[in-house]
Amino acid sequence: GEDVEQSLFLSVREGDSSVINCTYTDSSSTYLYWYKQEPGAGLQLLTYIFSNMDMKQDQRLTVLLNKKDKHLSLRIADTQTGDSAIYFCAEASNTGGFKTIFGAGTRLFVKA
Amino acid sequence: EPEVTQTPSHQVTQMGQEVILRCVPISNHLYFYWYRQILGQKVEFLVSFYNNEISEKSEIFDDQFSVERPDGSNFTLKIRSTKLEDSAMYFCASSEYTGGRNEQFFGPGTRLTVL
């Protein structure tokens, strides 16, 4: 079945770049997403990429997609303490119900 | 800014009892979803709902679960006879449309504790 895997923890220094990696198994994935979850809050969509794209840049965020290896990454440039949160990788296929499969989340800790 | 709201924020119930989790999606959204996250585990898709019927459901969403849009604003998840393993954070989400970007806006979640 479909699965999304990501490392559970990442620690970086303020001002450095953070790179969070994710792998997925569903080759029919059409959309790949990165969500952010702050303590006590819901999931906030940060950015997304269509499966026919290799890269997407959105201000400090860069998403890279290697469709052959089913590998997705999120790079956060100039990481700030406010970026500390859990980051979820997710994939969805354009089926009728738009079921979205999430990874377990990577907890990003930014040291001042 | 419009947001998805959920009530209650925390629900404690006895095993075997029925619970109803409530969500108010964003008003112009047409697609609604429920997800759950057992502590320390992944966010899992439960069900999607459009045009007053279920569009897709996961293996988790068995006969103990049901969803309803009882009026123009609420979207509910009912668990008929709760089990200990139903203890989790339940997230509601809504979106304007499927296809394209399909940004799903999530609520803050309801923490369900089954004793």
PDB file of N, CA and C in Angstrom, chain B residues 20-87:
ATOM      1  N   ILE B  20     -19.513  12.077  19.397  1.00  0.00           N
ATOM      2  CA  ILE B  20     -19.675  12.859  18.170  1.00  0.00           C
ATOM      3  C   ILE B  20     -18.685  14.002  18.226  1.00  0.00           C
ATOM      4  N   LEU B  21     -17.831  14.043  17.225  1.00  0.00           N
ATOM      5  CA  LEU B  21     -16.857  15.122  17.111  1.00  0.00           C
ATOM      6  C   LEU B  21     -17.380  16.101  16.057  1.00  0.00           C
ATOM      7  N   ARG B  22     -17.287  17.365  16.386  1.00  0.00           N
ATOM      8  CA  ARG B  22     -17.903  18.375  15.523  1.00  0.00           C
ATOM      9  C   ARG B  22     -16.863  19.264  14.854  1.00  0.00           C
ATOM     10  N   CYS B  23     -17.194  19.674  13.660  1.00  0.00           N
ATOM     11  CA  CYS B  23     -16.306  20.511  12.856  1.00  0.00           C
ATOM     12  C   CYS B  23     -17.166  21.533  12.134  1.00  0.00           C
ATOM     13  N   VAL B  24     -16.662  22.743  12.034  1.00  0.00           N
ATOM     14  CA  VAL B  24     -17.280  23.743  11.163  1.00  0.00           C
ATOM     15  C   VAL B  24     -16.263  24.072  10.082  1.00  0.00           C
ATOM     16  N   PRO B  25     -16.469  23.578   8.868  1.00  0.00           N
ATOM     17  CA  PRO B  25     -15.523  23.855   7.787  1.00  0.00           C
ATOM     18  C   PRO B  25     -15.619  25.317   7.347  1.00  0.00           C
ATOM     19  N   ILE B  26     -14.704  25.707   6.494  1.00  0.00           N
ATOM     20  CA  ILE B  26     -14.739  27.054   5.934  1.00  0.00           C
ATOM     21  C   ILE B  26     -15.959  27.157   5.014  1.00  0.00           C
ATOM     22  N   SER B  27     -16.640  28.284   5.085  1.00  0.00           N
ATOM     23  CA  SER B  27     -18.026  28.355   4.588  1.00  0.00           C
ATOM     24  C   SER B  27     -18.188  28.070   3.095  1.00  0.00           C
ATOM     25  N   ASN B  28     -17.259  28.439   2.246  1.00  0.00           N
ATOM     26  CA  ASN B  28     -17.465  28.209   0.822  1.00  0.00           C
ATOM     27  C   ASN B  28     -16.812  26.910   0.342  1.00  0.00           C
ATOM     28  N   HIS B  29     -16.317  26.103   1.262  1.00  0.00           N
ATOM     29  CA  HIS B  29     -15.683  24.839   0.890  1.00  0.00           C
ATOM     30  C   HIS B  29     -16.733  23.758   0.683  1.00  0.00           C
ATOM     31  N   LEU B  30     -16.419  22.846  -0.225  1.00  0.00           N
ATOM     32  CA  LEU B  30     -17.384  21.817  -0.599  1.00  0.00           C
ATOM     33  C   LEU B  30     -16.904  20.405  -0.247  1.00  0.00           C
ATOM     34  N   TYR B  31     -15.610  20.274   0.055  1.00  0.00           N
ATOM     35  CA  TYR B  31     -15.035  18.958   0.319  1.00  0.00           C
ATOM     36  C   TYR B  31     -14.588  18.918   1.765  1.00  0.00           C
ATOM     37  N   PHE B  32     -14.881  17.819   2.429  1.00  0.00           N
ATOM     38  CA  PHE B  32     -14.613  17.716   3.859  1.00  0.00           C
ATOM     39  C   PHE B  32     -13.925  16.391   4.159  1.00  0.00           C
ATOM     40  N   TYR B  33     -13.071  16.425   5.180  1.00  0.00           N
ATOM     41  CA  TYR B  33     -12.231  15.264   5.464  1.00  0.00           C
ATOM     42  C   TYR B  33     -12.118  15.079   6.980  1.00  0.00           C
ATOM     43  N   TRP B  34     -11.905  13.835   7.374  1.00  0.00           N
ATOM     44  CA  TRP B  34     -11.479  13.528   8.734  1.00  0.00           C
ATOM     45  C   TRP B  34     -10.189  12.713   8.669  1.00  0.00           C
ATOM     46  N   TYR B  35      -9.262  13.083   9.564  1.00  0.00           N
ATOM     47  CA  TYR B  35      -8.007  12.374   9.741  1.00  0.00           C
ATOM     48  C   TYR B  35      -7.849  12.099  11.234  1.00  0.00           C
ATOM     49  N   ARG B  36      -7.005  11.137  11.556  1.00  0.00           N
ATOM     50  CA  ARG B  36      -6.678  10.963  12.973  1.00  0.00           C
ATOM     51  C   ARG B  36      -5.176  10.740  13.120  1.00  0.00           C
ATOM     52  N   GLN B  37      -4.694  11.060  14.322  1.00  0.00           N
ATOM     53  CA  GLN B  37      -3.277  10.861  14.640  1.00  0.00           C
ATOM     54  C   GLN B  37      -3.186  10.264  16.032  1.00  0.00           C
ATOM     55  N   ILE B  38      -2.866   8.980  16.075  1.00  0.00           N
ATOM     56  CA  ILE B  38      -2.599   8.337  17.360  1.00  0.00           C
ATOM     57  C   ILE B  38      -1.266   8.888  17.864  1.00  0.00           C
ATOM     58  N   LEU B  39      -1.163   9.095  19.155  1.00  0.00           N
ATOM     59  CA  LEU B  39       0.013   9.734  19.747  1.00  0.00           C
ATOM     60  C   LEU B  39       1.305   9.088  19.259  1.00  0.00           C
ATOM     61  N   GLY B  40       2.167   9.927  18.678  1.00  0.00           N
ATOM     62  CA  GLY B  40       3.469   9.443  18.226  1.00  0.00           C
ATOM     63  C   GLY B  40       3.444   8.736  16.892  1.00  0.00           C
ATOM     64  N   GLN B  41       2.262   8.668  16.268  1.00  0.00           N
ATOM     65  CA  GLN B  41       2.166   7.970  14.991  1.00  0.00           C
ATOM     66  C   GLN B  41       1.776   8.936  13.866  1.00  0.00           C
ATOM     67  N   LYS B  42       1.568   8.369  12.696  1.00  0.00           N
ATOM     68  CA  LYS B  42       1.300   9.195  11.515  1.00  0.00           C
ATOM     69  C   LYS B  42      -0.116   9.759  11.543  1.00  0.00           C
ATOM     70  N   VAL B  43      -0.297  10.823  10.793  1.00  0.00           N
ATOM     71  CA  VAL B  43      -1.640  11.328  10.506  1.00  0.00           C
ATOM     72  C   VAL B  43      -2.256  10.378   9.479  1.00  0.00           C
ATOM     73  N   GLU B  44      -3.439   9.835   9.798  1.00  0.00           N
ATOM     74  CA  GLU B  44      -4.052   8.817   8.937  1.00  0.00           C
ATOM     75  C   GLU B  44      -5.370   9.334   8.359  1.00  0.00           C
ATOM     76  N   PHE B  45      -5.546   9.134   7.086  1.00  0.00           N
ATOM     77  CA  PHE B  45      -6.788   9.500   6.424  1.00  0.00           C
ATOM     78  C   PHE B  45      -7.907   8.582   6.888  1.00  0.00           C
ATOM     79  N   LEU B  46      -9.058   9.164   7.195  1.00  0.00           N
ATOM     80  CA  LEU B  46     -10.226   8.360   7.543  1.00  0.00           C
ATOM     81  C   LEU B  46     -11.248   8.374   6.421  1.00  0.00           C
ATOM     82  N   VAL B  47     -11.674   9.582   6.015  1.00  0.00           N
ATOM     83  CA  VAL B  47     -12.793   9.674   5.091  1.00  0.00           C
ATOM     84  C   VAL B  47     -12.805  11.035   4.409  1.00  0.00           C
ATOM     85  N   SER B  48     -13.302  11.055   3.181  1.00  0.00           N
ATOM     86  CA  SER B  48     -13.587  12.325   2.511  1.00  0.00           C
ATOM     87  C   SER B  48     -15.061  12.349   2.125  1.00  0.00           C
ATOM     88  N   PHE B  49     -15.606  13.540   2.012  1.00  0.00           N
ATOM     89  CA  PHE B  49     -17.071  13.717   1.902  1.00  0.00           C
ATOM     90  C   PHE B  49     -17.337  14.869   0.958  1.00  0.00           C
ATOM     91  N   TYR B  50     -18.231  14.619   0.005  1.00  0.00           N
ATOM     92  CA  TYR B  50     -18.598  15.665  -0.953  1.00  0.00           C
ATOM     93  C   TYR B  50     -20.022  15.449  -1.390  1.00  0.00           C
ATOM     94  N   ASN B  51     -20.756  16.517  -1.519  1.00  0.00           N
ATOM     95  CA  ASN B  51     -22.124  16.453  -2.045  1.00  0.00           C
ATOM     96  C   ASN B  51     -22.968  15.467  -1.242  1.00  0.00           C
ATOM     97  N   ASN B  52     -22.794  15.564   0.072  1.00  0.00           N
ATOM     98  CA  ASN B  52     -23.580  14.763   1.024  1.00  0.00           C
ATOM     99  C   ASN B  52     -23.350  13.264   0.932  1.00  0.00           C
ATOM    100  N   GLU B  53     -22.207  12.875   0.407  1.00  0.00           N
ATOM    101  CA  GLU B  53     -21.905  11.461   0.475  1.00  0.00           C
ATOM    102  C   GLU B  53     -20.405  11.230   0.597  1.00  0.00           C
ATOM    103  N   ILE B  54     -20.050  10.042   1.055  1.00  0.00           N
ATOM    104  CA  ILE B  54     -18.644   9.693   1.228  1.00  0.00           C
ATOM    105  C   ILE B  54     -18.013   9.492  -0.144  1.00  0.00           C
ATOM    106  N   SER B  55     -16.866  10.180  -0.375  1.00  0.00           N
ATOM    107  CA  SER B  55     -16.146  10.029  -1.630  1.00  0.00           C
ATOM    108  C   SER B  55     -15.160   8.877  -1.551  1.00  0.00           C
ATOM    109  N   GLU B  56     -14.469   8.805  -0.428  1.00  0.00           N
ATOM    110  CA  GLU B  56     -13.469   7.763  -0.242  1.00  0.00           C
ATOM    111  C   GLU B  56     -13.318   7.525   1.249  1.00  0.00           C
ATOM    112  N   LYS B  57     -13.008   6.283   1.624  1.00  0.00           N
ATOM    113  CA  LYS B  57     -12.756   5.996   3.036  1.00  0.00           C
ATOM    114  C   LYS B  57     -11.622   4.992   3.142  1.00  0.00           C
ATOM    115  N   SER B  58     -10.950   5.015   4.291  1.00  0.00           N
ATOM    116  CA  SER B  58      -9.841   4.092   4.507  1.00  0.00           C
ATOM    117  C   SER B  58     -10.352   2.838   5.221  1.00  0.00           C
ATOM    118  N   GLU B  59      -9.414   1.896   5.383  1.00  0.00           N
ATOM    119  CA  GLU B  59      -9.757   0.633   6.062  1.00  0.00           C
ATOM    120  C   GLU B  59     -10.106   0.878   7.530  1.00  0.00           C
ATOM    121  N   ILE B  60      -9.582   1.990   8.081  1.00  0.00           N
ATOM    122  CA  ILE B  60      -9.865   2.310   9.482  1.00  0.00           C
ATOM    123  C   ILE B  60     -11.344   2.644   9.647  1.00  0.00           C
ATOM    124  N   PHE B  61     -11.917   3.271   8.655  1.00  0.00           N
ATOM    125  CA  PHE B  61     -13.287   3.792   8.724  1.00  0.00           C
ATOM    126  C   PHE B  61     -14.264   2.642   8.546  1.00  0.00           C
ATOM    127  N   ASP B  62     -14.457   1.879   9.641  1.00  0.00           N
ATOM    128  CA  ASP B  62     -15.362   0.724   9.555  1.00  0.00           C
ATOM    129  C   ASP B  62     -16.768   1.115   9.992  1.00  0.00           C
ATOM    130  N   ASP B  63     -17.596   0.105  10.245  1.00  0.00           N
ATOM    131  CA  ASP B  63     -19.007   0.363  10.543  1.00  0.00           C
ATOM    132  C   ASP B  63     -19.221   1.138  11.837  1.00  0.00           C
ATOM    133  N   GLN B  64     -18.182   1.230  12.664  1.00  0.00           N
ATOM    134  CA  GLN B  64     -18.316   1.996  13.906  1.00  0.00           C
ATOM    135  C   GLN B  64     -18.289   3.510  13.657  1.00  0.00           C
ATOM    136  N   PHE B  65     -17.822   3.886  12.486  1.00  0.00           N
ATOM    137  CA  PHE B  65     -17.677   5.298  12.167  1.00  0.00           C
ATOM    138  C   PHE B  65     -18.774   5.746  11.202  1.00  0.00           C
ATOM    139  N   SER B  66     -19.206   6.977  11.350  1.00  0.00           N
ATOM    140  CA  SER B  66     -20.101   7.566  10.352  1.00  0.00           C
ATOM    141  C   SER B  66     -19.854   9.071  10.326  1.00  0.00           C
ATOM    142  N   VAL B  67     -20.171   9.668   9.193  1.00  0.00           N
ATOM    143  CA  VAL B  67     -20.045  11.118   9.049  1.00  0.00           C
ATOM    144  C   VAL B  67     -21.366  11.671   8.563  1.00  0.00           C
ATOM    145  N   GLU B  68     -21.550  12.950   8.881  1.00  0.00           N
ATOM    146  CA  GLU B  68     -22.802  13.587   8.536  1.00  0.00           C
ATOM    147  C   GLU B  68     -22.590  15.076   8.407  1.00  0.00           C
ATOM    148  N   ARG B  69     -23.400  15.670   7.529  1.00  0.00           N
ATOM    149  CA  ARG B  69     -23.431  17.123   7.467  1.00  0.00           C
ATOM    150  C   ARG B  69     -24.887  17.488   7.793  1.00  0.00           C
ATOM    151  N   PRO B  70     -25.170  17.610   9.073  1.00  0.00           N
ATOM    152  CA  PRO B  70     -26.567  17.729   9.504  1.00  0.00           C
ATOM    153  C   PRO B  70     -27.241  19.042   9.102  1.00  0.00           C
ATOM    154  N   ASP B  71     -26.423  20.065   8.865  1.00  0.00           N
ATOM    155  CA  ASP B  71     -26.989  21.353   8.444  1.00  0.00           C
ATOM    156  C   ASP B  71     -25.971  21.991   7.504  1.00  0.00           C
ATOM    157  N   GLY B  72     -26.181  23.262   7.198  1.00  0.00           N
ATOM    158  CA  GLY B  72     -25.288  23.886   6.218  1.00  0.00           C
ATOM    159  C   GLY B  72     -23.902  24.210   6.717  1.00  0.00           C
ATOM    160  N   SER B  73     -23.651  24.024   8.032  1.00  0.00           N
ATOM    161  CA  SER B  73     -22.356  24.475   8.523  1.00  0.00           C
ATOM    162  C   SER B  73     -21.545  23.381   9.224  1.00  0.00           C
ATOM    163  N   ASN B  74     -22.192  22.438   9.891  1.00  0.00           N
ATOM    164  CA  ASN B  74     -21.441  21.460  10.658  1.00  0.00           C
ATOM    165  C   ASN B  74     -21.113  20.209   9.857  1.00  0.00           C
ATOM    166  N   PHE B  75     -20.013  19.572  10.236  1.00  0.00           N
ATOM    167  CA  PHE B  75     -19.606  18.290   9.658  1.00  0.00           C
ATOM    168  C   PHE B  75     -19.185  17.443  10.843  1.00  0.00           C
ATOM    169  N   THR B  76     -19.841  16.294  11.035  1.00  0.00           N
ATOM    170  CA  THR B  76     -19.595  15.534  12.258  1.00  0.00           C
ATOM    171  C   THR B  76     -19.024  14.159  11.961  1.00  0.00           C
ATOM    172  N   LEU B  77     -18.249  13.673  12.919  1.00  0.00           N
ATOM    173  CA  LEU B  77     -17.746  12.300  12.909  1.00  0.00           C
ATOM    174  C   LEU B  77     -18.309  11.615  14.135  1.00  0.00           C
ATOM    175  N   LYS B  78     -19.018  10.514  13.926  1.00  0.00           N
ATOM    176  CA  LYS B  78     -19.579   9.759  15.041  1.00  0.00           C
ATOM    177  C   LYS B  78     -18.847   8.424  15.147  1.00  0.00           C
ATOM    178  N   ILE B  79     -18.466   8.102  16.372  1.00  0.00           N
ATOM    179  CA  ILE B  79     -17.927   6.775  16.655  1.00  0.00           C
ATOM    180  C   ILE B  79     -18.957   6.095  17.536  1.00  0.00           C
ATOM    181  N   ARG B  80     -19.510   5.011  17.043  1.00  0.00           N
ATOM    182  CA  ARG B  80     -20.702   4.417  17.676  1.00  0.00           C
ATOM    183  C   ARG B  80     -20.391   3.795  19.029  1.00  0.00           C
ATOM    184  N   SER B  81     -19.374   3.022  19.117  1.00  0.00           N
ATOM    185  CA  SER B  81     -19.029   2.313  20.353  1.00  0.00           C
ATOM    186  C   SER B  81     -17.512   2.360  20.483  1.00  0.00           C
ATOM    187  N   THR B  82     -17.035   3.328  21.254  1.00  0.00           N
ATOM    188  CA  THR B  82     -15.602   3.608  21.261  1.00  0.00           C
ATOM    189  C   THR B  82     -14.794   2.475  21.880  1.00  0.00           C
ATOM    190  N   LYS B  83     -13.583   2.296  21.323  1.00  0.00           N
ATOM    191  CA  LYS B  83     -12.639   1.324  21.859  1.00  0.00           C
ATOM    192  C   LYS B  83     -11.422   2.095  22.372  1.00  0.00           C
ATOM    193  N   LEU B  84     -10.625   1.418  23.190  1.00  0.00           N
ATOM    194  CA  LEU B  84      -9.423   2.077  23.711  1.00  0.00           C
ATOM    195  C   LEU B  84      -8.541   2.586  22.583  1.00  0.00           C
ATOM    196  N   GLU B  85      -8.448   1.801  21.513  1.00  0.00           N
ATOM    197  CA  GLU B  85      -7.558   2.164  20.405  1.00  0.00           C
ATOM    198  C   GLU B  85      -8.085   3.318  19.555  1.00  0.00           C
ATOM    199  N   ASP B  86      -9.278   3.805  19.856  1.00  0.00           N
ATOM    200  CA  ASP B  86      -9.775   5.005  19.166  1.00  0.00           C
ATOM    201  C   ASP B  86      -9.201   6.283  19.776  1.00  0.00           C
ATOM    202  N   SER B  87      -8.492   6.155  20.890  1.00  0.00           N
ATOM    203  CA  SER B  87      -7.860   7.329  21.503  1.00  0.00           C
ATOM    204  C   SER B  87      -6.848   7.923  20.524  1.00  0.00           C
TER     205      SER B  87
END
